[in-house]
Amino acid sequence: MTWIIHGDRGSGSLIVEAMLAEAGAPVQLIDHALESNAQRDPAYLAINPMGQLPALITPGGQLITESAACVIHVAESFPEARLAPPPGHEERAKFLRWLITIAANVYPCVSRWDYPERFTTDPTGAEAVKQAARQEADRHWQMVIDQLRPDPWCLSGFSALDLQVAVMSRWMGGPERRREKFPALDLHAAHVLARPAIAEVFARHYAEA
Ligand SMILES: N[C@@H](CCC(=O)N[C@@H](CS)C(=O)NCC(=O)O)C(=O)O
């Protein structure tokens, strides 16, 4: 009943890895070093032609890509782990709304930050692409703070939305920038990291966690 996670340290695969740790499910981790562009190797493109991490393979052999789809599927696979409000729950709509808002809007900013040259034909334009992307990501994080007031959780209890926010808000500048710019998100991340199963996964990804 092993789940296979194609990911890399510090990448979005941390979210599903931590969810599966919370659920107590066995995982096999296959890391593809983003640093050396391994996500673009033909063998990995055969799994996810988008050339992006994460990709998840269920114990039944189904392939899932796109972080939000992975989150929803894992949450539905382990209802007893209470990783998301189930269908019919009064907070289900809010959960889906913000999970998708963040994945659909912040992730493209992260791509622009990490790979600015893909998003301009101007050989001198990379820095402007990066700064615009960070501004746009910041606008979304402020929206998350104002609308979700994540204290201690985004919803009335812990959910995978908290994991998504804690993982993605430390990108584009690291936890130091988050602490300075969005102390509310930094405090929220500390609550997420206080969960032992999650702390263990973060420690694998980030030496200092
Ligand atoms: N829409 C995708 C975005 C995934 C994504 O951009 N992942 C990053 C790692 S966190 C990646 O694989 N970047 C490599 C690249 O774009 O070449 C999702 O939500 O899963």
CSV table of C-alpha atoms and ligand atoms in Angstrom, one decimal:
chain,number,residue,atom,x,y,z
A,1,MET,CA,0.0,0.0,0.0
A,2,THR,CA,2.9,2.3,-0.7
A,3,TRP,CA,2.5,5.7,-2.3
A,4,ILE,CA,5.3,6.9,-4.6
A,5,ILE,CA,6.1,10.5,-4.5
A,6,HIS,CA,8.2,12.0,-7.3
A,7,GLY,CA,9.6,15.2,-5.7
A,8,ASP,CA,12.7,17.0,-4.5
A,9,ARG,CA,13.8,18.5,-1.2
A,10,GLY,CA,12.2,21.9,-0.5
A,11,SER,CA,9.8,21.5,-3.4
A,12,GLY,CA,6.0,21.2,-3.4
A,13,SER,CA,6.2,17.4,-2.9
A,14,LEU,CA,6.7,18.3,0.8
A,15,ILE,CA,3.0,19.0,1.0
A,16,VAL,CA,1.8,15.5,0.0
A,17,GLU,CA,4.7,13.8,1.8
A,18,ALA,CA,3.6,15.6,5.0
A,19,MET,CA,0.0,14.7,4.4
A,20,LEU,CA,0.9,11.0,4.0
A,21,ALA,CA,3.0,11.2,7.1
A,22,GLU,CA,0.0,12.6,9.0
A,23,ALA,CA,-2.0,9.7,7.7
A,24,GLY,CA,0.6,7.2,8.6
A,25,ALA,CA,0.9,5.9,5.1
A,26,PRO,CA,4.0,4.2,3.7
A,27,VAL,CA,5.8,6.2,1.0
A,28,GLN,CA,8.6,5.7,-1.5
A,29,LEU,CA,10.4,8.9,-2.3
A,30,ILE,CA,12.0,9.4,-5.7
A,31,ASP,CA,13.9,12.7,-5.8
A,32,HIS,CA,14.6,14.5,-9.0
A,33,ALA,CA,17.1,17.3,-8.4
A,34,LEU,CA,15.6,20.5,-9.6
A,35,GLU,CA,19.0,22.1,-9.2
A,36,SER,CA,20.3,20.0,-12.1
A,37,ASN,CA,17.0,20.2,-14.1
A,38,ALA,CA,16.3,16.5,-13.6
A,39,GLN,CA,12.6,17.3,-13.9
A,40,ARG,CA,13.2,17.7,-17.6
A,41,ASP,CA,14.9,14.3,-18.1
A,42,PRO,CA,13.1,12.2,-20.7
A,43,ALA,CA,12.5,9.5,-18.1
A,44,TYR,CA,10.6,11.9,-15.8
A,45,LEU,CA,8.9,13.7,-18.7
A,46,ALA,CA,7.4,10.2,-19.6
A,47,ILE,CA,5.7,10.4,-16.1
A,48,ASN,CA,4.8,14.1,-16.1
A,49,PRO,CA,5.2,15.7,-19.5
A,50,MET,CA,4.8,19.1,-17.7
A,51,GLY,CA,8.3,18.5,-16.3
A,52,GLN,CA,7.1,19.6,-12.9
A,53,LEU,CA,7.1,18.1,-9.4
A,54,PRO,CA,5.3,16.6,-7.6
A,55,ALA,CA,3.9,13.5,-9.3
A,56,LEU,CA,2.2,11.0,-7.1
A,57,ILE,CA,1.5,7.4,-7.8
A,58,THR,CA,-1.2,5.7,-5.7
A,59,PRO,CA,-0.9,2.2,-4.3
A,60,GLY,CA,-3.3,1.2,-7.1
A,61,GLY,CA,-0.9,2.6,-9.7
A,62,GLN,CA,-2.9,5.8,-10.6
A,63,LEU,CA,-0.8,8.8,-11.6
A,64,ILE,CA,-1.7,12.2,-10.2
A,65,THR,CA,0.1,15.5,-11.0
A,66,GLU,CA,-0.8,19.1,-10.0
A,67,SER,CA,-0.3,19.7,-6.3
A,68,ALA,CA,-3.9,20.7,-5.6
A,69,ALA,CA,-5.2,17.5,-7.3
A,70,CYS,CA,-2.7,15.5,-5.2
A,71,VAL,CA,-3.8,17.2,-2.0
A,72,ILE,CA,-7.5,16.5,-2.7
A,73,HIS,CA,-6.9,12.9,-3.6
A,74,VAL,CA,-4.7,12.1,-0.6
A,75,ALA,CA,-7.2,13.8,1.7
A,76,GLU,CA,-10.1,11.8,0.3
A,77,SER,CA,-8.1,8.6,0.6
A,78,PHE,CA,-7.6,9.0,4.3
A,79,PRO,CA,-10.8,10.6,5.7
A,80,GLU,CA,-9.9,9.5,9.2
A,81,ALA,CA,-6.8,11.7,9.1
A,82,ARG,CA,-9.0,14.8,8.7
A,83,LEU,CA,-6.8,16.5,6.2
A,84,ALA,CA,-9.6,18.3,4.6
A,85,PRO,CA,-13.3,19.0,5.3
A,86,PRO,CA,-15.2,16.2,3.6
A,87,PRO,CA,-17.8,16.8,0.8
A,88,GLY,CA,-20.9,18.2,2.5
A,89,HIS,CA,-18.9,19.8,5.3
A,90,GLU,CA,-19.6,23.5,5.8
A,91,GLU,CA,-15.9,24.4,5.3
A,92,ARG,CA,-15.5,22.3,2.2
A,93,ALA,CA,-16.1,25.2,-0.2
A,94,LYS,CA,-13.6,27.5,1.6
A,95,PHE,CA,-11.0,24.7,1.6
A,96,LEU,CA,-11.3,24.1,-2.1
A,97,ARG,CA,-11.5,27.8,-2.9
A,98,TRP,CA,-8.2,28.7,-1.2
A,99,LEU,CA,-6.3,25.5,-2.1
A,100,ILE,CA,-7.0,26.2,-5.8
A,101,THR,CA,-6.5,30.0,-5.5
A,102,ILE,CA,-3.0,29.5,-4.0
A,103,ALA,CA,-2.0,26.7,-6.4
A,104,ALA,CA,-3.3,28.5,-9.5
A,105,ASN,CA,-1.9,31.9,-8.6
A,106,VAL,CA,1.1,31.6,-6.4
A,107,TYR,CA,2.7,28.6,-8.1
A,108,PRO,CA,3.0,30.6,-11.4
A,109,CYS,CA,4.8,33.4,-9.5
A,110,VAL,CA,7.2,30.8,-8.1
A,111,SER,CA,8.0,29.6,-11.6
A,112,ARG,CA,8.7,33.1,-12.7
A,113,TRP,CA,10.9,33.6,-9.7
A,114,ASP,CA,12.9,30.4,-10.3
A,115,TYR,CA,13.0,30.5,-14.1
A,116,PRO,CA,12.5,34.2,-15.1
A,117,GLU,CA,14.2,33.6,-18.5
A,118,ARG,CA,11.3,31.4,-19.6
A,119,PHE,CA,8.9,34.4,-19.2
A,120,THR,CA,10.7,37.1,-21.2
A,121,THR,CA,12.4,37.3,-24.6
A,122,ASP,CA,14.3,40.3,-23.3
A,123,PRO,CA,17.8,39.1,-22.4
A,124,THR,CA,18.0,41.8,-19.7
A,125,GLY,CA,14.5,41.3,-18.5
A,126,ALA,CA,14.9,38.5,-16.0
A,127,GLU,CA,15.2,40.6,-12.8
A,128,ALA,CA,12.0,42.5,-13.7
A,129,VAL,CA,10.1,39.3,-14.2
A,130,LYS,CA,11.3,38.1,-10.8
A,131,GLN,CA,10.4,41.2,-8.9
A,132,ALA,CA,6.9,41.4,-10.6
A,133,ALA,CA,6.4,37.8,-9.7
A,134,ARG,CA,7.3,38.4,-6.0
A,135,GLN,CA,5.0,41.4,-5.8
A,136,GLU,CA,2.1,39.3,-7.2
A,137,ALA,CA,2.9,36.4,-4.8
A,138,ASP,CA,3.0,39.0,-1.9
A,139,ARG,CA,-0.4,40.3,-2.9
A,140,HIS,CA,-1.8,36.8,-2.6
A,141,TRP,CA,-0.2,36.1,0.8
A,142,GLN,CA,-1.7,39.4,2.1
A,143,MET,CA,-5.0,38.2,0.8
A,144,VAL,CA,-4.6,34.9,2.6
A,145,ILE,CA,-3.8,36.7,5.8
A,146,ASP,CA,-6.7,39.1,5.5
A,147,GLN,CA,-9.3,36.5,4.4
A,148,LEU,CA,-8.3,33.3,6.2
A,149,ARG,CA,-6.7,34.8,9.3
A,150,PRO,CA,-4.6,31.7,9.8
A,151,ASP,CA,-4.4,31.7,13.6
A,152,PRO,CA,-3.7,29.0,14.4
A,153,TRP,CA,-5.3,27.4,11.3
A,154,CYS,CA,-6.8,28.6,8.0
A,155,LEU,CA,-10.0,26.8,8.8
A,156,SER,CA,-11.6,25.9,12.2
A,157,GLY,CA,-9.1,23.1,12.6
A,158,PHE,CA,-5.8,21.9,11.0
A,159,SER,CA,-6.1,20.9,7.3
A,160,ALA,CA,-3.9,20.4,4.3
A,161,LEU,CA,-4.5,24.0,3.4
A,162,ASP,CA,-2.3,24.9,6.4
A,163,LEU,CA,0.4,22.7,5.0
A,164,GLN,CA,0.2,24.3,1.5
A,165,VAL,CA,0.4,27.8,3.0
A,166,ALA,CA,3.3,26.9,5.4
A,167,VAL,CA,5.3,25.2,2.6
A,168,MET,CA,4.7,27.7,-0.2
A,169,SER,CA,5.0,30.9,1.8
A,170,ARG,CA,8.6,30.1,2.6
A,171,TRP,CA,9.6,30.1,-1.0
A,172,MET,CA,10.8,33.2,-2.9
A,173,GLY,CA,13.0,34.6,-0.1
A,174,GLY,CA,13.0,31.9,2.5
A,175,PRO,CA,11.7,31.9,6.1
A,176,GLU,CA,13.7,35.0,6.9
A,177,ARG,CA,11.8,37.1,4.4
A,178,ARG,CA,8.5,35.6,5.5
A,179,ARG,CA,9.3,36.4,9.1
A,180,GLU,CA,10.0,40.0,8.2
A,181,LYS,CA,7.3,40.6,5.6
A,182,PHE,CA,4.5,38.4,6.9
A,183,PRO,CA,5.0,37.6,10.6
A,184,ALA,CA,1.4,36.2,10.7
A,185,LEU,CA,2.4,33.5,8.2
A,186,ASP,CA,5.6,32.8,10.0
A,187,LEU,CA,3.7,32.3,13.3
A,188,HIS,CA,1.2,30.1,11.4
A,189,ALA,CA,4.1,28.0,10.0
A,190,ALA,CA,5.3,27.4,13.5
A,191,HIS,CA,1.9,25.9,14.5
A,192,VAL,CA,2.1,23.6,11.5
A,193,LEU,CA,5.7,22.6,12.4
A,194,ALA,CA,4.6,21.8,15.9
A,195,ARG,CA,2.8,18.7,14.6
A,196,PRO,CA,5.4,15.9,15.1
A,197,ALA,CA,4.8,14.0,11.8
A,198,ILE,CA,5.1,17.2,9.8
A,199,ALA,CA,8.2,18.3,11.7
A,200,GLU,CA,9.9,15.1,10.7
A,201,VAL,CA,9.2,15.6,7.1
A,202,PHE,CA,10.3,19.3,7.2
A,203,ALA,CA,13.5,18.1,8.9
A,204,ARG,CA,14.2,15.9,5.9
A,205,HIS,CA,13.6,18.7,3.5
A,206,TYR,CA,15.2,21.6,5.4
A,207,ALA,CA,18.2,20.9,7.7
A,208,GLU,CA,17.3,23.9,9.9
A,209,ALA,CA,13.6,23.0,10.4
B,1,LIG,N1,1.0,23.6,-11.2
B,1,LIG,C1,2.0,22.7,-10.7
B,1,LIG,C2,3.3,23.5,-10.5
B,1,LIG,C3,4.4,22.6,-10.0
B,1,LIG,C4,5.7,23.3,-10.0
B,1,LIG,O1,6.0,24.3,-10.6
B,1,LIG,N2,6.7,22.6,-9.3
B,1,LIG,C5,8.0,23.0,-9.3
B,1,LIG,C6,8.7,22.5,-8.0
B,1,LIG,S1,8.0,23.1,-6.5
B,1,LIG,C7,8.8,22.5,-10.5
B,1,LIG,O2,8.7,21.3,-10.7
B,1,LIG,N3,9.5,23.3,-11.2
B,1,LIG,C8,10.4,22.9,-12.2
B,1,LIG,C9,10.1,23.5,-13.5
B,1,LIG,O3,9.1,24.2,-13.7
B,1,LIG,O4,10.9,23.3,-14.4
B,1,LIG,C10,1.5,22.1,-9.3
B,1,LIG,O5,0.6,22.8,-8.7
B,1,LIG,O6,1.9,21.0,-9.0
